[in-house]
Amino acid sequence: MQLTDGQRLDWLRLIRSEGVGPRTFRTLINRFGGAGAALEALPTLTGRSGRRITPPSRAEAEDEIAAAARLGARLVALGEGDYPKLLQAADSAPPLIAIRGEAAILNRPAIAIVGSRNASAAGLAFTERLARGLGEAGLVVVSGLARGIDARAHRAALEPGTAAVLAGGQDRIYPANHAALVEAILEAGGAVLAEMPMGWEPRGRDFPRRNRIISGLAYGTVVVEAARRSGSLITARFALEQGREVFAVPGSPLDPRAEGTNDLIRQGATLVAEVAHVTKAIAPLLEEGTRKQGGGFEQGADTLALDRPDLAEGSIF
Amino acid sequence: MQLTDGQRLDWLRLIRSEGVGPRTFRTLINRFGGAGAALEALPTLTGRSGRRITPPSRAEAEDEIAAAARLGARLVALGEGDYPKLLQAADSAPPLIAIRGEAAILNRPAIAIVGSRNASAAGLAFTERLARGLGEAGLVVVSGLARGIDARAHRAALEPGTAAVLAGGQDRIYPANHAALVEAILEAGGAVLAEMPMGWEPRGRDFPRRNRIISGLAYGTVVVEAARRSGSLITARFALEQGREVFAVPGSPLDPRAEGTNDLIRQGATLVAEVAHVTKAIAPLLEEGTRKQGGGFEQGADTLALDRPDLAEGSIF
């Protein structure tokens, strides 16, 4: 499936409308048969707040596409060939995602590595060993570009290819001093993804939201170090809900950075102490290939997928 | 059941005969109906080596009992009231065990804590926290008096009561500089156990053999730190074979002292990061009580228990 330029513009206007998240987008598309028809109907609908939903103008959407293009980012729609297949199989997959770099690597088997920003030296060293080994095993390493574990994972997997998922827009890299890392990822043939619009500064709630994309891109998520109630545990929860593998690296019970990972292992996550613990666990999945591939909305999908309500920015029905 | 002095002497002579281990002892008792009859038959039997089995003399056995008594140790027979009930339920339980100190605490619920001699500061600190907490929860801490984790576990559990199992005789404490720790254990109301005769210097093979007693005394064994192929993993294997719980404390994959414990967790051991992880796991067992209590051999037991062949010092049949 490939959207026309006009359809892409409609999709963008619809998903950028206030109160429309992936779930509402899907509901509207299913109800009206397409983004164009949904946009036409939008003025007659009210959201939960009682306010009318006004989509951004055609010009505003064109501006976003142009701004993305200037940065080398393309807006890829769910169902299109370049849309990551594993992500597409996940609930609440973003209808449109801005991709910089080599979209093709997003359809190679991937593993997410996430963890503390405030990582220990041992945690960083193990991350490096793990990311390098997974890369050598032919896996793409996905992470969130954060300080600490994430950045180390990306750096160690530059050569085989790594993918970073941003919480803000493509032009709002966070933390800002990781702009050079983004360039290194792109130069090495990796990819950088963003669900949020150009110019969007990431807020706190955008990070957990972003984490479902990290886990959704991968056969499994490895949590290297995580305190209790940390964002990495949210990524692990998403992985579990998406039916993906959850891996955790153990640590001393006296180290608060291991509390979250040790908890995960007690809850059934696979303990990872070496690269083979990951590769062996996902080998059967790789043979199986992408088990489930969602179709595009515009091709007449008439089933209403059950998305996560807590991820929609607000439902209008 | 309580042996007469004469029976106890017969038991001691039989178990101290070369080539007679717990398994052979049991076989002989079952075959001849008692230790006295087995001793009478012994000169007519040959071991695997083809040599006649000559038991120690009555005088030698009396000397051992007297020497033990001078040290405050009593030889307690399997089936007697003071014999630890949980140990009795284990395969290859020693027919006689020399006990110094408070035998009664051996019939209180116990947990074994074992680990590296070459322990890390974090491993020692966690051992202390764990042993103290288990003691406060009313559990007796059992260990092997070794340097490192074992000694720390005993020391942290002195007040509530701790039990040490020796690899050699009661008068051959190893390491020798833990003689003061033995005294402290006894003064605090704990117990020290030995399967081997007075004067027996522990050899390398006596340590794994001793480990089955450590695990056999306890509802579960916690391995705190252990390199691969370490003695603590043998204790864990015995615990598993004895149907007891196996617990392991996780550590960084970069720490060789955590390789054994992380492996155990991958194999299904319960990850322990806090005291409650142990107490919650064994709570149902405590309610159940000692599920299985072996009877004394002299009471006409005619079933041949399946002991571990590798623990017998050599079978004569």
XYZ file of C-alpha atoms in Angstrom:
634
model
C 0.000 0.000 0.000
C 1.176 3.490 -0.791
C -0.758 6.666 0.050
C -1.179 9.379 -2.565
C 0.167 12.797 -1.599
C -3.403 13.905 -1.007
C -4.174 10.968 1.260
C -0.972 11.542 3.200
C -1.984 15.160 3.738
C -5.410 14.037 4.980
C -3.853 11.502 7.315
C -1.521 14.120 8.694
C -4.283 16.687 9.222
C -6.423 14.083 10.975
C -3.739 12.743 13.315
C -2.576 16.279 14.120
C -6.087 17.334 15.174
C -6.373 18.062 18.859
C -7.800 15.097 20.720
C -7.075 12.612 17.948
C -4.566 9.917 18.905
C -3.845 6.606 17.181
C -6.948 5.047 18.659
C -9.345 7.817 17.692
C -7.692 8.039 14.299
C -8.452 4.378 13.740
C -12.012 4.770 14.959
C -12.630 7.719 12.639
C -11.094 5.985 9.656
C -13.152 2.895 10.288
C -16.309 4.938 10.741
C -15.972 7.262 7.767
C -13.998 5.030 5.425
C -10.958 7.221 5.079
C -9.083 10.211 6.434
C -10.570 12.612 3.882
C -14.141 11.711 4.783
C -13.276 11.837 8.485
C -11.868 15.350 8.077
C -15.065 16.452 6.378
C -17.131 15.064 9.217
C -14.898 16.452 11.953
C -16.620 19.872 12.298
C -19.897 18.109 13.099
C -18.345 16.141 15.962
C -17.498 17.233 19.476
C -14.842 15.770 21.742
C -15.284 14.793 25.376
C -14.593 18.369 26.341
C -17.609 19.406 24.295
C -15.445 21.492 22.029
C -15.511 21.218 18.279
C -12.468 19.497 16.765
C -10.752 21.725 14.242
C -8.049 20.037 12.172
C -4.956 21.957 11.162
C -5.230 23.576 7.756
C -3.989 21.974 4.574
C -1.250 24.642 4.462
C -0.112 23.805 7.984
C 0.122 20.126 7.112
C 2.003 20.930 3.902
C 4.405 23.037 5.946
C 5.088 20.125 8.279
C 5.801 17.777 5.390
C 8.099 20.360 3.817
C 9.918 21.035 7.090
C 10.400 17.325 7.618
C 11.694 16.940 4.066
C 14.239 19.709 4.627
C 15.588 17.654 7.525
C 15.553 14.512 5.405
C 12.555 13.014 7.194
C 9.664 11.296 5.419
C 6.208 10.764 6.882
C 5.500 7.085 6.427
C 1.981 5.768 6.893
C 0.904 2.612 8.625
C 0.441 0.003 5.913
C 3.066 1.434 3.591
C 6.057 -0.693 2.623
C 8.525 1.402 4.596
C 6.448 1.317 7.760
C 8.181 -1.003 10.265
C 6.301 -4.304 10.091
C 6.689 -5.251 13.749
C 5.516 -1.833 14.886
C 2.525 -2.137 12.607
C 1.561 -5.331 14.412
C 1.445 -3.458 17.744
C -1.660 -1.860 19.174
C -1.625 1.929 19.052
C 0.949 2.006 16.297
C 1.181 5.633 15.123
C -0.710 6.178 11.845
C 2.174 8.295 10.578
C 5.747 8.253 11.644
C 8.540 10.581 10.554
C 11.614 8.598 9.566
C 15.079 9.976 8.949
C 17.748 7.745 7.532
C 17.520 4.175 6.381
C 13.917 3.032 6.764
C 14.904 -0.406 5.461
C 16.767 -1.298 8.632
C 13.484 -0.991 10.518
C 12.355 -4.120 8.776
C 15.395 -6.057 9.916
C 15.001 -8.036 13.167
C 15.501 -5.687 16.087
C 16.037 -5.761 19.838
C 15.415 -2.796 22.099
C 17.947 -1.966 24.800
C 16.832 0.534 27.424
C 17.870 1.540 30.912
C 18.836 4.167 33.423
C 20.038 7.596 32.434
C 21.997 7.497 35.697
C 23.740 4.248 34.802
C 26.637 2.580 36.632
C 29.979 1.978 34.956
C 29.229 -1.757 34.988
C 25.815 -1.169 33.465
C 27.319 0.893 30.675
C 30.065 -1.641 30.041
C 27.565 -4.474 29.872
C 25.326 -2.446 27.557
C 28.241 -1.973 25.217
C 29.069 -5.678 25.197
C 25.437 -6.608 24.664
C 24.696 -4.081 21.913
C 27.863 -4.988 20.070
C 27.116 -8.693 20.317
C 23.514 -8.296 19.178
C 24.706 -6.195 16.258
C 27.210 -8.882 15.316
C 24.367 -11.376 15.466
C 22.596 -9.342 12.793
C 20.107 -7.575 15.020
C 19.259 -3.886 14.894
C 19.473 -2.198 18.274
C 16.553 0.136 19.042
C 16.623 2.630 21.890
C 15.473 6.045 23.031
C 18.563 8.243 22.637
C 18.533 9.064 26.357
C 21.656 9.613 28.416
C 23.253 6.560 29.976
C 22.225 3.104 28.779
C 20.330 4.252 25.660
C 23.151 6.347 24.249
C 25.720 3.650 24.984
C 23.572 1.059 23.218
C 23.250 3.240 20.114
C 26.964 3.988 20.010
C 27.981 0.360 20.368
C 25.626 -0.622 17.550
C 26.409 2.163 15.082
C 28.181 -0.040 12.599
C 25.585 -2.800 12.193
C 22.805 -0.203 12.347
C 20.755 1.245 15.167
C 17.422 3.051 15.397
C 16.531 5.850 17.806
C 12.987 6.835 18.692
C 12.470 10.460 19.719
C 9.859 11.657 22.207
C 9.539 15.045 20.453
C 9.690 16.146 16.831
C 12.522 15.266 14.472
C 13.967 18.751 14.965
C 13.688 18.604 18.758
C 16.336 16.125 19.781
C 16.402 15.432 23.500
C 18.801 15.739 25.171
C 20.050 18.453 22.828
C 23.671 17.393 23.187
C 22.816 14.094 21.547
C 22.414 15.854 18.172
C 25.865 14.576 17.227
C 24.779 11.033 18.135
C 21.769 11.418 15.835
C 24.070 12.455 13.009
C 26.362 9.505 13.725
C 23.404 7.118 13.665
C 22.268 8.504 10.303
C 25.742 8.519 8.776
C 26.229 4.910 9.812
C 23.064 3.890 7.990
C 20.707 3.839 10.946
C 17.339 5.489 11.391
C 15.694 8.063 13.661
C 11.939 7.988 14.226
C 9.454 10.462 15.621
C 5.716 10.244 16.063
C 5.298 13.862 17.167
C 5.195 16.823 14.788
C 8.122 18.927 13.720
C 8.799 21.588 16.302
C 7.294 19.551 19.164
C 9.283 19.869 22.396
C 9.000 16.597 24.298
C 7.009 16.859 27.524
C 7.185 14.324 30.341
C 4.199 12.357 29.099
C 5.690 12.011 25.638
C 8.415 9.689 26.911
C 6.239 6.777 28.076
C 4.179 7.277 24.929
C 7.333 7.043 22.863
C 8.372 3.891 24.714
C 5.596 1.823 23.107
C 7.245 2.550 19.755
C 10.624 1.381 21.025
C 9.186 -1.916 22.240
C 6.909 -2.183 19.226
C 9.824 -2.067 16.791
C 11.583 -4.998 18.457
C 11.197 -8.717 19.001
C 12.149 -8.077 22.579
C 13.222 -5.396 25.015
C 16.276 -5.715 27.236
C 16.202 -3.573 30.375
C 19.772 -3.127 31.544
C 19.447 -1.038 34.692
C 16.265 0.444 36.066
C 15.179 1.791 39.380
C 11.626 1.081 40.480
C 9.021 3.225 38.674
C 11.438 4.142 35.912
C 10.545 4.719 32.290
C 12.388 1.592 31.208
C 9.886 -0.496 33.127
C 7.117 1.153 31.137
C 8.874 0.033 27.970
C 9.038 -3.493 29.402
C 5.330 -3.393 30.188
C 4.542 -2.312 26.635
C 6.723 -5.119 25.287
C 4.766 -7.590 27.379
C 1.420 -6.191 26.238
C 2.601 -6.319 22.648
C 3.470 -9.983 23.079
C 7.177 -9.363 22.778
C 9.967 -10.825 24.873
C 11.082 -9.033 28.017
C 14.693 -9.403 29.092
C 16.339 -7.965 32.175
C 19.923 -7.722 33.321
C 20.333 -8.636 37.004
C 22.264 -6.653 39.547
C 23.126 -6.560 43.209
C 20.101 -6.144 45.481
C 22.052 -3.355 47.171
C 22.106 -1.326 43.937
C 18.904 0.724 43.495
C 19.533 0.677 39.743
C 18.945 -3.074 39.788
C 15.671 -2.996 41.703
C 13.557 -2.668 38.594
C 15.406 -5.321 36.608
C 15.483 -7.794 39.489
C 11.736 -7.230 39.922
C 11.209 -7.945 36.223
C 13.108 -11.221 36.516
C 11.011 -12.230 39.517
C 7.947 -11.460 37.384
C 9.144 -13.770 34.635
C 11.442 -11.711 32.422
C 14.340 -13.666 30.958
C 17.572 -13.028 32.834
C 20.277 -11.786 30.476
C 23.894 -12.246 31.449
C 25.274 -12.765 27.955
C 24.379 -12.067 24.334
C 23.315 -15.646 23.669
C 20.584 -15.383 26.298
C 18.855 -12.931 23.968
C 19.669 -14.480 20.617
C 18.611 -17.965 21.723
C 15.331 -16.697 23.087
C 14.343 -14.876 19.912
C 15.703 -17.433 17.420
C 12.328 -19.197 17.129
C 10.616 -15.834 16.526
C 13.026 -14.941 13.768
C 12.312 -18.247 12.028
C 8.640 -17.563 12.344
C 9.181 -14.118 10.820
C 6.770 -11.293 11.320
C 3.834 -13.234 12.573
C 1.198 -10.607 12.294
C 1.088 -7.787 9.779
C -1.607 -5.185 9.995
C -3.211 -3.907 6.794
C -3.591 -0.268 5.854
C -6.672 1.600 6.972
C -7.377 3.007 3.521
C -7.734 -0.449 2.084
C -11.117 -0.896 3.639
C -10.159 -2.288 7.030
C -13.442 -2.381 8.869
C -12.430 -3.915 12.163
C -11.957 -1.647 15.110
C -8.657 -2.508 16.718
C -8.518 -2.207 20.468
C -5.909 0.387 21.128
C -4.690 1.432 24.544
C -7.104 4.107 25.784
C -4.390 5.595 27.967
C -2.310 6.334 24.920
C -4.962 8.193 22.981
C -4.714 11.871 23.693
C -8.410 11.869 24.350
C -11.178 10.099 22.534
C -13.854 12.125 20.839
C -16.461 9.398 21.010
C 13.242 -43.888 69.057
C 16.311 -43.922 71.250
C 19.289 -46.226 70.734
C 20.782 -48.087 73.694
C 24.472 -47.409 74.360
C 25.248 -50.805 72.847
C 23.260 -50.094 69.699
C 24.910 -46.709 69.330
C 28.306 -48.380 69.549
C 27.281 -50.893 66.878
C 26.004 -48.085 64.629
C 29.226 -46.193 65.051
C 31.417 -49.218 64.317
C 29.367 -50.005 61.214
C 29.349 -46.492 59.748
C 33.054 -46.083 60.528
C 33.943 -49.250 58.604
C 35.919 -48.584 55.469
C 33.689 -48.611 52.408
C 30.470 -48.152 54.402
C 28.681 -44.883 53.710
C 25.097 -43.902 54.492
C 23.802 -45.922 51.572
C 25.661 -49.093 52.360
C 24.840 -48.648 56.031
C 21.166 -48.587 55.166
C 21.483 -51.601 52.891
C 23.265 -53.609 55.573
C 20.804 -52.652 58.286
C 17.891 -53.575 56.055
C 19.506 -56.846 55.073
C 20.600 -58.023 58.490
C 17.951 -56.389 60.639
C 20.281 -54.244 62.720
C 23.794 -52.866 63.100
C 24.865 -55.598 65.513
C 23.890 -58.392 63.125
C 25.475 -56.504 60.214
C 28.750 -56.227 62.129
C 28.715 -59.971 62.775
C 28.187 -60.652 59.082
C 30.765 -58.111 57.919
C 33.813 -60.486 57.997
C 32.047 -62.791 55.544
C 31.477 -60.001 53.008
C 33.875 -58.451 50.539
C 33.688 -54.988 49.106
C 33.992 -54.051 45.439
C 37.736 -54.020 45.870
C 37.583 -57.669 46.913
C 38.994 -56.837 50.323
C 37.381 -57.952 53.521
C 35.668 -55.185 55.467
C 37.043 -54.927 58.988
C 35.100 -52.629 61.310
C 36.900 -50.572 63.911
C 37.122 -52.275 67.287
C 34.648 -51.683 70.075
C 37.412 -49.860 71.978
C 38.094 -47.538 69.072
C 34.412 -46.675 68.823
C 34.227 -46.103 72.587
C 37.226 -43.806 72.295
C 35.479 -41.752 69.622
C 32.360 -41.370 71.736
C 34.476 -40.376 74.741
C 36.537 -37.893 72.752
C 33.362 -36.356 71.347
C 31.905 -36.140 74.833
C 34.988 -34.303 76.115
C 34.329 -31.676 73.443
C 30.648 -31.572 74.362
C 29.529 -33.415 71.246
C 26.910 -36.177 71.225
C 26.499 -38.791 68.514
C 22.838 -38.645 67.565
C 21.330 -41.426 65.467
C 18.902 -41.088 62.603
C 15.453 -41.685 64.051
C 16.271 -40.310 67.493
C 14.360 -37.320 68.812
C 17.341 -34.981 68.602
C 18.131 -35.924 65.025
C 17.149 -33.015 62.767
C 13.795 -33.955 61.237
C 14.313 -32.256 57.894
C 17.713 -33.842 57.467
C 16.206 -37.202 58.288
C 13.807 -36.756 55.378
C 16.724 -36.319 52.988
C 18.300 -39.131 51.034
C 21.755 -40.103 52.292
C 21.175 -38.586 55.700
C 24.114 -39.633 57.870
C 23.159 -42.497 60.223
C 25.032 -40.778 63.033
C 25.854 -37.132 63.391
C 27.966 -35.489 66.076
C 26.181 -32.463 67.501
C 27.701 -29.804 69.738
C 25.468 -27.218 71.306
C 21.717 -26.856 71.172
C 20.337 -29.799 69.148
C 16.824 -28.409 69.644
C 17.404 -25.506 67.278
C 17.942 -28.043 64.500
C 14.269 -28.817 64.676
C 13.309 -25.191 64.228
C 12.628 -24.083 60.633
C 15.920 -23.318 58.954
C 17.288 -21.686 55.814
C 20.767 -22.330 54.487
C 22.856 -19.391 53.293
C 25.973 -20.259 51.311
C 28.311 -18.494 48.933
C 31.795 -17.518 47.869
C 34.746 -17.557 50.186
C 36.104 -14.745 48.031
C 33.015 -12.592 48.499
C 32.537 -8.979 47.465
C 31.795 -6.245 49.979
C 28.276 -5.988 48.552
C 27.806 -9.740 48.814
C 28.875 -9.710 52.447
C 26.664 -6.726 53.247
C 23.658 -8.370 51.630
C 24.389 -11.636 53.454
C 24.348 -9.775 56.736
C 21.041 -8.100 55.939
C 19.518 -11.383 54.799
C 20.756 -13.516 57.701
C 19.646 -10.927 60.217
C 16.227 -10.625 58.615
C 15.702 -14.371 58.412
C 16.732 -14.673 62.046
C 14.226 -11.990 63.002
C 11.608 -13.938 61.082
C 12.264 -16.899 63.390
C 14.392 -18.941 61.036
C 17.632 -20.677 61.931
C 20.459 -19.888 59.526
C 22.494 -22.924 58.475
C 25.858 -22.629 56.753
C 29.274 -24.204 56.316
C 31.571 -22.037 58.464
C 33.676 -21.129 55.419
C 35.351 -17.777 54.925
C 33.309 -15.085 53.241
C 29.556 -15.521 52.881
C 29.222 -18.503 55.264
C 31.005 -16.841 58.179
C 29.121 -13.585 57.676
C 25.805 -15.438 57.668
C 26.636 -17.224 60.933
C 27.777 -14.024 62.626
C 24.686 -12.076 61.601
C 22.451 -14.851 62.916
C 24.218 -15.568 66.219
C 21.490 -14.127 68.391
C 18.475 -15.974 66.964
C 20.563 -19.131 66.582
C 22.668 -20.515 63.774
C 23.969 -23.961 62.872
C 27.315 -24.755 61.251
C 28.088 -28.002 59.467
C 31.732 -29.093 59.435
C 33.408 -31.040 56.635
C 35.848 -32.695 59.054
C 35.563 -33.929 62.622
C 34.246 -31.810 65.489
C 37.842 -31.211 66.630
C 39.052 -30.284 63.149
C 37.486 -26.898 62.477
C 38.222 -25.564 59.029
C 39.417 -22.919 58.530
C 41.221 -23.166 61.858
C 40.858 -19.463 62.570
C 37.095 -19.906 62.739
C 37.444 -21.740 66.060
C 36.356 -18.527 67.795
C 33.294 -18.362 65.553
C 32.407 -21.925 66.567
C 32.636 -20.911 70.220
C 30.485 -17.854 69.564
C 27.863 -19.993 67.813
C 27.770 -22.397 70.761
C 27.676 -19.670 73.399
C 24.780 -18.006 71.583
C 22.757 -21.212 71.726
C 23.495 -22.477 68.242
C 24.749 -25.860 67.084
C 27.715 -27.327 65.247
C 27.370 -30.598 63.341
C 29.833 -33.096 61.938
C 29.310 -36.327 60.081
C 32.986 -37.300 60.016
C 34.841 -38.864 62.963
C 36.784 -37.015 65.613
C 40.266 -36.259 64.359
C 39.224 -36.292 60.709
C 40.973 -33.569 58.698
C 38.613 -32.448 55.952
C 39.777 -33.357 52.453
C 38.500 -31.709 49.285
C 35.847 -34.337 48.667
C 34.437 -33.928 52.164
C 33.117 -30.456 51.366
C 30.599 -31.372 48.664
C 29.622 -34.347 50.821
C 29.069 -32.002 53.742
C 26.976 -29.698 51.560
C 24.117 -32.217 51.337
C 23.771 -31.881 55.111
C 23.596 -28.097 54.896
C 20.822 -28.240 52.312
C 19.174 -31.171 54.054
C 18.770 -29.247 57.312
C 16.904 -26.401 55.627
C 13.619 -25.658 53.888
C 15.653 -23.863 51.270
C 19.152 -22.810 50.341
C 20.070 -19.246 49.410
C 23.190 -18.919 47.268
C 24.505 -15.389 47.689
C 27.531 -15.270 45.426
C 28.998 -18.158 43.487
C 31.321 -18.496 40.557
C 30.602 -21.258 38.070
C 31.555 -24.755 39.349
C 31.703 -23.571 42.950
C 30.780 -25.622 45.985
C 27.749 -23.467 46.663
C 26.204 -24.666 43.427
C 26.638 -28.238 44.643
C 24.674 -27.296 47.743
C 21.979 -25.827 45.499
C 21.870 -29.032 43.456
C 21.462 -31.091 46.624
C 18.667 -28.787 47.769
C 16.904 -29.332 44.458
C 17.319 -33.105 44.651
C 16.053 -33.068 48.221
C 12.939 -31.229 47.058
C 13.899 -28.063 48.883
C 13.682 -24.490 47.630
C 16.631 -22.977 45.826
C 17.160 -19.231 46.098
C 19.833 -17.151 44.430
C 20.941 -13.564 44.805
C 21.506 -11.854 41.440
C 24.526 -9.812 40.517
C 26.066 -7.951 37.635
C 26.886 -10.164 34.650
C 30.327 -8.553 34.718
C 31.022 -9.977 38.189
C 32.322 -13.572 38.007
C 30.988 -14.115 41.524
C 27.474 -13.703 40.151
C 27.829 -16.153 37.270
C 26.706 -19.114 39.325
C 23.785 -17.343 40.963
C 22.570 -15.792 37.713
C 22.746 -19.248 36.118
C 20.674 -20.663 38.968
C 18.013 -18.002 38.424
C 17.906 -18.776 34.708
C 17.436 -22.429 35.694
C 14.464 -21.588 37.876
C 15.838 -20.646 41.278
C 13.882 -17.930 43.057
C 15.568 -14.546 42.788
C 16.208 -13.081 46.228
C 16.614 -9.343 46.563
C 15.023 -8.992 50.001
C 14.228 -11.076 53.066
C 10.544 -11.365 52.178
C 11.393 -13.149 48.944
C 12.571 -16.056 51.076
C 10.022 -15.927 53.875
C 7.071 -15.686 51.482
C 8.310 -18.623 49.443
C 8.690 -20.938 52.416
C 5.613 -19.802 54.357
C 3.436 -22.557 52.836
C 6.076 -25.160 53.737
C 6.191 -23.983 57.336
C 2.433 -24.354 57.609
C 2.693 -27.803 56.182
C 5.383 -28.641 58.713
C 7.858 -31.402 58.209
C 6.083 -33.273 55.493
C 8.065 -36.432 55.553
C 9.717 -37.957 58.586
C 11.857 -41.024 58.183
C 11.671 -43.780 60.782
C 14.651 -45.333 62.538
C 16.349 -48.272 60.918
C 16.273 -50.336 64.098
C 12.508 -50.223 64.175
C 12.256 -52.776 61.428
C 12.247 -50.535 58.396
C 12.470 -52.967 55.538
C 12.420 -50.667 52.576
C 15.643 -49.903 50.856
C 15.870 -46.179 50.463
C 17.537 -44.947 47.299
C 20.577 -43.101 48.477
C 22.900 -41.196 46.202
C 25.487 -43.709 44.964
C 28.058 -40.943 44.554
C 27.840 -40.159 48.239
C 28.472 -43.667 49.489
C 32.150 -44.171 50.061
C 31.864 -47.326 48.056
C 29.190 -49.941 48.044
C 30.052 -53.423 49.151
C 27.183 -55.046 47.261
